[in-house]
Every structure is written in structure tokens, then in C-alpha cells.
Amino acid sequence: MLVETCILDPRLVEVSRKLGFQRYLVETRKDLREEGLRRRVTLQGDSRSASPNNSIVFFRPLSRGQLVKALNDPGIHGISVDNDNFYLLRKNLLNLSKSKEKFIEIRLSNSSSNVIRRAIEWGYKGAKIVFSSCASRISELWAPLSLVNYITFHGAYMEDVISWVYTNPLELFQLVSDDP
Amino acid sequence: MVIVIWLSGLTVILLTSKNVVVLKGRRKIGKNKKRYIVFRVVGGQGQLTSKALETSVRDAVKEFVGRMWLEISDPHVIFYSPSTMSGIISTNRLGYRAVLASLPLVKSVAGMEVLLVPLRTTGSLKKAKSLIRTG
């Protein structure tokens, strides 16, 4: 079952369905009643507003201190990484993220090939990698077949890519239940 | 005499299989066969042409992997049906991964915001056309 791990505009769910996705994590603070949709929240910097219940919480750190705090916070499910903050995740913090079982999300809309290459290295070291489109427009969405080939073209083995694109997002989706 | 020929034959087979001796002309380059990518266009309200699509796809491949891979993959939109909004890109076995990976980088075609979604890759044009017909 394919899971799109980040959609910024809920109207893109229909388009995403045409691409082959069956489950979606939508960035919103509103209640989602539709089946197959779950809410996610991305916290950033020092803003620690209370996240709604039954939502998957990501944190986008802007400094090393924030990253360490987020990795030790049990209420945060994953770390959001892109061009601006990928350098924060060094060896010791990567090991911490593995021991705390945090997901590492790569935002494709703002990630260069350098970030993708680093993410492949993290994946090989056992980190739970997911690739998110974080689309707010149609043209920012990524079809699964394109995504698999995009990562493979950066030097990853196909079997690992399959687990990052299929298995890890499903595991993330199942972290929280639908029940209020 | 027969035993000597037999033993020398066995020796040659053994040495060449272990790559101890490389016979001249052993290296072969596989034929770079055609691959066809069946795709669908999402978004884009107006009439798109295969020429405009091809230009966008080639620009995207060049942007992502450069001129060398553009020339190796040599993508061409050989068929596009505006009614079903689907089409076929011809490329080859060496370069089809580069084309597939570059398709999300096509953000617009002829000024219209679109998304190109690859559906299947196949080795025969006949199969690709039948995939479009069956939807």
C-alpha cells in the first residue's frame, strides 16, 4: 500500500490518488474524516505549540540544540530535513535518531541531489528514511515510479529504495490510530 | 593425440572461464534496445502537442542529468492522445531510468502547469499502444 507522507494542500489528495497512492498524510490542523487520510503537523524552530491528538508530528530543526531536543522528545515522530538543515544530522545524532526510532523525512521540494545522496547513506546505516513531496501544487507531486528511479539514479540499491518508498511510509502511517 | 587435444581444450575452457586468459573479441557491448514509457498528463487544461511535451521532457532530462545522458537516452514523444491525455516516450534501455527520474522535473508545458505521470515501461510499441487503449 502506497502512502504519500506529506501533502500541504488537501485538494491534491484526488490527484495523488491518480498517481497510485492509497493513503495520505495531510498537513493540517483541521479534523480529517475521510478514510485513508491522517493529519500531520510540522513544528519548526522554537515554536512548540500543542499538536492535535491523533496526528503525526514532525519537527524541522534549525539548530543542533533544537535537533537534540526533538530527538529526545517522545511526542515527535520524525525529523524533517531539506537543503537548509541536512548538515545538522551528523554521525552521533544519526545514531541517536536510530536509537529513538525517529523517522527522517526528506522534503523533495527543497532538496538537492546532495541531500538525496546523504539520505541514501543514512538509509544504509539503518535510519528510517521517508521521501515526501510536500506538494502545494500539482506539479510538485512525485509519481512513485519516478521517485524510485530518481533515488536509484543517485546510487541506491533498488531493494532499499523499495523499502524507503513503500514500507517506511506505511509504518509511519500506522503510528497513530483513527480513533479519537 | 586425442587425449592431448582433449586436455588442451579443457585447459583453454578453464582458463577463459576464470578470466586468467582473455580471448580477443570477448568483450561485447549489449544492444541498446528501445524502451517505451507510457505516461499520463495530469493538469493542463488546454491542448498540448507532442512537440511541446518532447521539448519539456528533453529540457528536464538535460537539467537533471546533463547533455551526455540526454544524448544517451534520446527521449522522443512519439505519440500523444489529447483525448485520453496519455502518450508514449521512446527511449532506450541505457537511458530509460534517467527519463523516468526526470519526469517530475517537468513543471510546465507550453506555459501550462502539468505533471507527467509514468504508468508503465515496455519494450514494444504495440504493447505500449494497447496499454493506452485499455487505459
Short mmCIF file of C-alpha atoms in Angstrom, two decimals:
data_model
loop_
_atom_site.label_atom_id
_atom_site.label_comp_id
_atom_site.label_asym_id
_atom_site.label_seq_id
_atom_site.Cartn_x
_atom_site.Cartn_y
_atom_site.Cartn_z
CA MET A 1 0.00 0.00 0.00
CA LEU A 2 1.48 3.30 -1.09
CA VAL A 3 1.46 6.23 1.31
CA GLU A 4 2.05 9.88 0.38
CA THR A 5 3.67 11.18 3.54
CA CYS A 6 3.16 14.92 3.07
CA ILE A 7 0.53 16.90 1.22
CA LEU A 8 0.24 20.58 2.06
CA ASP A 9 -2.99 21.21 0.12
CA PRO A 10 -5.85 18.73 0.87
CA ARG A 11 -7.25 19.33 -2.64
CA LEU A 12 -4.27 17.40 -4.05
CA VAL A 13 -5.45 14.14 -2.47
CA GLU A 14 -7.60 13.37 -5.54
CA VAL A 15 -4.67 13.96 -7.91
CA SER A 16 -2.43 11.90 -5.65
CA ARG A 17 -4.91 9.03 -5.92
CA LYS A 18 -4.46 9.06 -9.71
CA LEU A 19 -0.72 8.62 -9.21
CA GLY A 20 -1.30 5.37 -7.35
CA PHE A 21 -1.22 6.43 -3.69
CA GLN A 22 -3.82 4.92 -1.36
CA ARG A 23 -3.08 6.58 1.98
CA TYR A 24 -2.18 10.22 2.68
CA LEU A 25 -0.74 12.35 5.45
CA VAL A 26 -2.16 15.85 5.11
CA GLU A 27 -0.55 18.85 6.77
CA THR A 28 -3.50 20.48 8.52
CA ARG A 29 -4.83 21.28 11.98
CA LYS A 30 -8.44 20.54 10.98
CA ASP A 31 -10.17 17.22 11.63
CA LEU A 32 -9.99 14.77 8.73
CA ARG A 33 -13.00 12.46 8.47
CA GLU A 34 -12.20 10.77 5.17
CA GLU A 35 -10.88 7.23 5.18
CA GLY A 36 -7.23 6.87 4.25
CA LEU A 37 -6.33 10.39 5.39
CA ARG A 38 -4.38 11.22 8.52
CA ARG A 39 -3.29 14.50 9.91
CA ARG A 40 0.31 15.55 10.28
CA VAL A 41 1.84 18.62 11.83
CA THR A 42 5.30 20.03 11.18
CA LEU A 43 6.75 22.07 14.01
CA GLN A 44 9.62 24.38 13.25
CA GLY A 45 12.31 26.20 15.18
CA ASP A 46 11.30 27.13 18.71
CA SER A 47 7.56 27.08 18.04
CA ARG A 48 6.23 24.34 20.32
CA SER A 49 2.51 24.90 20.00
CA ALA A 50 0.45 21.96 21.22
CA SER A 51 -0.03 19.46 18.43
CA PRO A 52 -3.53 18.00 17.96
CA ASN A 53 -4.24 14.47 19.13
CA ASN A 54 -4.03 11.57 16.66
CA SER A 55 -1.66 13.42 14.41
CA ILE A 56 1.81 12.55 13.23
CA VAL A 57 4.26 15.18 14.41
CA PHE A 58 7.38 16.14 12.50
CA PHE A 59 9.95 18.66 13.59
CA ARG A 60 12.10 20.79 11.29
CA PRO A 61 15.17 21.78 13.33
CA LEU A 62 17.17 24.88 12.53
CA SER A 63 20.00 24.32 15.02
CA ARG A 64 21.81 21.43 16.63
CA GLY A 65 20.25 22.14 20.02
CA GLN A 66 16.75 22.01 18.60
CA LEU A 67 17.55 18.75 16.84
CA VAL A 68 18.84 17.11 20.04
CA LYS A 69 15.75 18.30 21.94
CA ALA A 70 13.45 16.96 19.21
CA LEU A 71 15.17 13.59 19.08
CA ASN A 72 14.67 13.18 22.84
CA ASP A 73 11.02 14.25 22.69
CA PRO A 74 8.72 11.18 22.62
CA GLY A 75 5.88 13.26 21.17
CA ILE A 76 7.78 13.85 17.94
CA HIS A 77 7.68 11.04 15.40
CA GLY A 78 10.19 12.30 12.89
CA ILE A 79 12.66 14.92 11.75
CA SER A 80 12.07 16.89 8.59
CA VAL A 81 15.21 17.53 6.55
CA ASP A 82 15.95 19.61 3.45
CA ASN A 83 18.67 21.82 1.94
CA ASP A 84 18.63 24.19 4.92
CA ASN A 85 19.21 21.75 7.77
CA PHE A 86 20.57 18.43 6.46
CA TYR A 87 24.08 19.26 7.69
CA LEU A 88 22.84 19.12 11.32
CA LEU A 89 22.39 15.34 11.15
CA ARG A 90 25.90 14.11 11.83
CA LYS A 91 27.03 10.65 12.92
CA ASN A 92 26.23 10.86 16.65
CA LEU A 93 22.80 12.45 16.11
CA LEU A 94 22.02 9.92 13.39
CA ASN A 95 22.77 7.17 15.91
CA LEU A 96 20.52 8.94 18.43
CA SER A 97 17.71 9.11 15.86
CA LYS A 98 18.11 5.37 15.24
CA SER A 99 18.04 4.51 18.93
CA LYS A 100 14.96 6.71 19.47
CA GLU A 101 13.32 5.17 16.35
CA LYS A 102 12.61 8.53 14.75
CA PHE A 103 11.78 8.81 11.08
CA ILE A 104 13.88 11.06 8.86
CA GLU A 105 11.80 12.80 6.23
CA ILE A 106 13.43 14.22 3.11
CA ARG A 107 11.42 17.09 1.60
CA LEU A 108 11.80 16.59 -2.12
CA SER A 109 10.51 20.05 -2.98
CA ASN A 110 13.53 21.67 -1.32
CA SER A 111 16.24 19.00 -1.50
CA SER A 112 19.20 18.95 -3.86
CA SER A 113 20.91 15.82 -5.12
CA ASN A 114 23.46 16.29 -2.33
CA VAL A 115 20.72 15.83 0.29
CA ILE A 116 19.36 12.76 -1.53
CA ARG A 117 22.84 11.26 -1.62
CA ARG A 118 23.28 11.87 2.13
CA ALA A 119 19.85 10.39 2.81
CA ILE A 120 20.87 7.21 0.98
CA GLU A 121 23.90 6.96 3.27
CA TRP A 122 21.65 7.40 6.34
CA GLY A 123 19.33 4.73 4.99
CA TYR A 124 22.21 2.30 4.54
CA LYS A 125 23.21 2.96 8.17
CA GLY A 126 19.77 1.82 9.31
CA ALA A 127 17.85 5.10 9.71
CA LYS A 128 14.16 5.08 8.81
CA ILE A 129 14.06 7.26 5.70
CA VAL A 130 10.92 8.55 4.00
CA PHE A 131 10.72 10.81 0.97
CA SER A 132 7.89 13.35 0.96
CA SER A 133 6.75 15.56 -1.87
CA CYS A 134 5.22 18.19 0.49
CA ALA A 135 3.28 19.43 -2.50
CA SER A 136 1.12 22.52 -2.51
CA ARG A 137 0.73 22.45 -6.33
CA ILE A 138 0.06 19.68 -8.84
CA SER A 139 3.48 19.98 -10.45
CA GLU A 140 5.21 19.41 -7.10
CA LEU A 141 3.79 15.89 -6.68
CA TRP A 142 6.02 12.88 -7.31
CA ALA A 143 4.77 9.71 -9.01
CA PRO A 144 6.03 6.56 -7.23
CA LEU A 145 7.72 5.15 -10.35
CA SER A 146 9.57 8.43 -10.89
CA LEU A 147 10.57 8.63 -7.24
CA VAL A 148 12.00 5.10 -7.21
CA ASN A 149 14.04 5.80 -10.33
CA TYR A 150 15.13 9.21 -9.03
CA ILE A 151 16.61 7.68 -5.87
CA THR A 152 18.08 4.72 -7.77
CA PHE A 153 19.75 7.15 -10.14
CA HIS A 154 21.52 8.69 -7.12
CA GLY A 155 23.19 5.33 -6.49
CA ALA A 156 20.84 3.47 -4.16
CA TYR A 157 20.06 -0.23 -4.49
CA MET A 158 16.59 -0.99 -5.75
CA GLU A 159 15.62 -3.23 -2.79
CA ASP A 160 16.50 -0.48 -0.28
CA VAL A 161 14.63 2.12 -2.31
CA ILE A 162 11.54 -0.07 -2.30
CA SER A 163 11.61 -0.21 1.49
CA TRP A 164 12.05 3.57 1.78
CA VAL A 165 9.21 4.29 -0.65
CA TYR A 166 6.77 1.52 0.32
CA THR A 167 7.50 0.04 3.77
CA ASN A 168 8.67 3.01 5.86
CA PRO A 169 5.79 5.36 4.87
CA LEU A 170 3.26 2.64 5.71
CA GLU A 171 4.91 2.11 9.10
CA LEU A 172 4.73 5.87 9.68
CA PHE A 173 1.07 5.98 8.68
CA GLN A 174 0.24 3.23 11.17
CA LEU A 175 1.89 5.04 14.10
CA VAL A 176 -1.35 6.72 15.13
CA SER A 177 -4.85 5.28 15.06
CA ASP A 178 -8.03 6.75 13.58
CA ASP A 179 -9.84 6.58 16.93
CA PRO A 180 -10.19 9.93 18.68
CA MET B 1 46.98 -37.47 -29.74
CA VAL B 2 43.26 -37.35 -28.96
CA ILE B 3 43.99 -37.08 -25.26
CA VAL B 4 46.39 -34.15 -25.83
CA ILE B 5 43.76 -32.23 -27.88
CA TRP B 6 41.12 -33.00 -25.28
CA LEU B 7 43.31 -31.84 -22.38
CA SER B 8 44.37 -28.63 -24.20
CA GLY B 9 40.70 -27.87 -24.95
CA LEU B 10 39.80 -28.34 -21.30
CA THR B 11 42.70 -26.06 -20.27
CA VAL B 12 41.53 -23.27 -22.60
CA ILE B 13 37.94 -23.53 -21.29
CA LEU B 14 39.14 -23.48 -17.67
CA LEU B 15 41.46 -20.50 -18.12
CA THR B 16 38.96 -18.38 -20.07
CA SER B 17 36.13 -19.13 -17.62
CA LYS B 18 38.32 -17.96 -14.70
CA ASN B 19 39.34 -14.86 -16.70
CA VAL B 20 43.01 -15.91 -16.49
CA VAL B 21 43.19 -15.61 -20.27
CA VAL B 22 41.00 -13.09 -22.09
CA LEU B 23 40.47 -14.04 -25.71
CA LYS B 24 40.42 -11.23 -28.22
CA GLY B 25 36.91 -10.12 -29.10
CA ARG B 26 35.45 -11.48 -25.85
CA ARG B 27 34.18 -8.12 -24.66
CA LYS B 28 30.74 -7.42 -26.01
CA ILE B 29 28.51 -4.43 -25.65
CA GLY B 30 24.85 -5.31 -25.38
CA LYS B 31 22.45 -3.93 -27.92
CA ASN B 32 20.82 -0.78 -26.63
CA LYS B 33 17.24 -1.82 -27.27
CA LYS B 34 14.27 0.51 -27.37
CA ARG B 35 12.09 1.11 -24.30
CA TYR B 36 8.73 2.83 -24.38
CA ILE B 37 7.37 4.79 -21.40
CA VAL B 38 3.60 5.14 -21.25
CA PHE B 39 2.67 8.32 -19.41
CA ARG B 40 -0.37 10.35 -18.48
CA VAL B 41 -0.65 14.14 -18.19
CA VAL B 42 -2.32 15.47 -15.03
CA GLY B 43 -3.41 19.12 -15.09
CA GLY B 44 -3.05 21.30 -18.18
CA GLN B 45 -6.45 22.37 -19.43
CA GLY B 46 -5.54 23.35 -22.99
CA GLN B 47 -4.41 21.31 -25.98
CA LEU B 48 -0.88 20.02 -25.54
CA THR B 49 1.17 18.90 -28.53
CA SER B 50 3.67 16.09 -28.63
CA LYS B 51 6.32 18.58 -29.82
CA ALA B 52 5.81 20.82 -26.76
CA LEU B 53 5.86 17.78 -24.47
CA GLU B 54 9.05 16.49 -26.05
CA THR B 55 10.79 19.84 -25.61
CA SER B 56 9.83 19.91 -21.92
CA VAL B 57 10.93 16.31 -21.34
CA ARG B 58 14.29 16.89 -23.06
CA ASP B 59 14.85 20.08 -21.04
CA ALA B 60 14.07 18.20 -17.82
CA VAL B 61 16.48 15.35 -18.66
CA LYS B 62 19.19 17.87 -19.51
CA GLU B 63 18.55 19.76 -16.27
CA PHE B 64 18.73 16.62 -14.14
CA VAL B 65 21.48 14.53 -15.70
CA GLY B 66 23.11 16.74 -18.30
CA ARG B 67 23.79 16.68 -22.02
CA MET B 68 25.61 13.34 -22.01
CA TRP B 69 22.64 11.42 -20.61
CA LEU B 70 20.25 13.38 -22.80
CA GLU B 71 22.13 12.14 -25.84
CA ILE B 72 22.30 8.58 -24.49
CA SER B 73 18.63 8.40 -23.51
CA ASP B 74 17.44 10.44 -26.53
CA PRO B 75 13.78 10.73 -25.44
CA HIS B 76 11.11 11.41 -28.07
CA VAL B 77 7.38 11.77 -27.56
CA ILE B 78 6.26 9.54 -30.42
CA PHE B 79 2.56 9.51 -29.62
CA TYR B 80 0.22 11.74 -27.63
CA SER B 81 -3.53 11.50 -27.45
CA PRO B 82 -5.19 14.74 -26.20
CA SER B 83 -8.48 12.88 -25.63
CA THR B 84 -7.05 10.43 -23.08
CA MET B 85 -4.20 12.81 -22.11
CA SER B 86 -1.73 9.98 -22.36
CA GLY B 87 1.25 9.33 -24.58
CA ILE B 88 4.38 7.33 -25.28
CA ILE B 89 8.02 8.37 -24.88
CA SER B 90 10.57 6.34 -26.80
CA THR B 91 13.98 5.91 -25.19
CA ASN B 92 16.37 3.00 -24.69
CA ARG B 93 17.48 0.51 -22.07
CA LEU B 94 20.50 2.55 -21.04
CA GLY B 95 18.62 5.78 -20.54
CA TYR B 96 15.05 4.99 -19.53
CA ARG B 97 15.81 5.37 -15.80
CA ALA B 98 17.16 8.87 -16.43
CA VAL B 99 13.98 9.79 -18.30
CA LEU B 100 11.71 8.33 -15.59
CA ALA B 101 13.62 10.17 -12.86
CA SER B 102 13.44 13.44 -14.81
CA LEU B 103 9.69 13.43 -15.44
CA PRO B 104 8.77 15.13 -12.10
CA LEU B 105 11.06 17.99 -13.09
CA VAL B 106 8.69 18.84 -15.95
CA LYS B 107 6.72 21.52 -14.15
CA SER B 108 5.04 23.14 -17.13
CA VAL B 109 4.45 22.52 -20.82
CA ALA B 110 3.79 25.46 -23.15
CA GLY B 111 3.13 27.69 -20.14
CA MET B 112 0.62 25.32 -18.52
CA GLU B 113 1.27 23.71 -15.15
CA VAL B 114 1.28 19.92 -15.62
CA LEU B 115 2.51 16.73 -14.01
CA LEU B 116 3.75 13.85 -16.16
CA VAL B 117 2.95 10.52 -14.53
CA PRO B 118 4.76 7.45 -15.87
CA LEU B 119 2.44 4.44 -15.87
CA ARG B 120 4.46 1.58 -17.37
CA THR B 121 7.60 0.91 -19.35
CA THR B 122 7.56 -1.70 -22.07
CA GLY B 123 9.83 -3.00 -24.79
CA SER B 124 7.33 -2.99 -27.64
CA LEU B 125 5.42 -0.13 -29.20
CA LYS B 126 2.46 -2.39 -29.87
CA LYS B 127 2.15 -3.19 -26.16
CA ALA B 128 2.54 0.49 -25.24
CA LYS B 129 -0.31 1.47 -27.59
CA SER B 130 -2.52 -1.31 -26.22
CA LEU B 131 -1.83 -0.04 -22.67
CA ILE B 132 -3.08 3.40 -23.71
CA ARG B 133 -6.19 1.93 -25.37
CA THR B 134 -7.10 -0.12 -22.28
CA GLY B 135 -6.43 2.91 -20.08
#
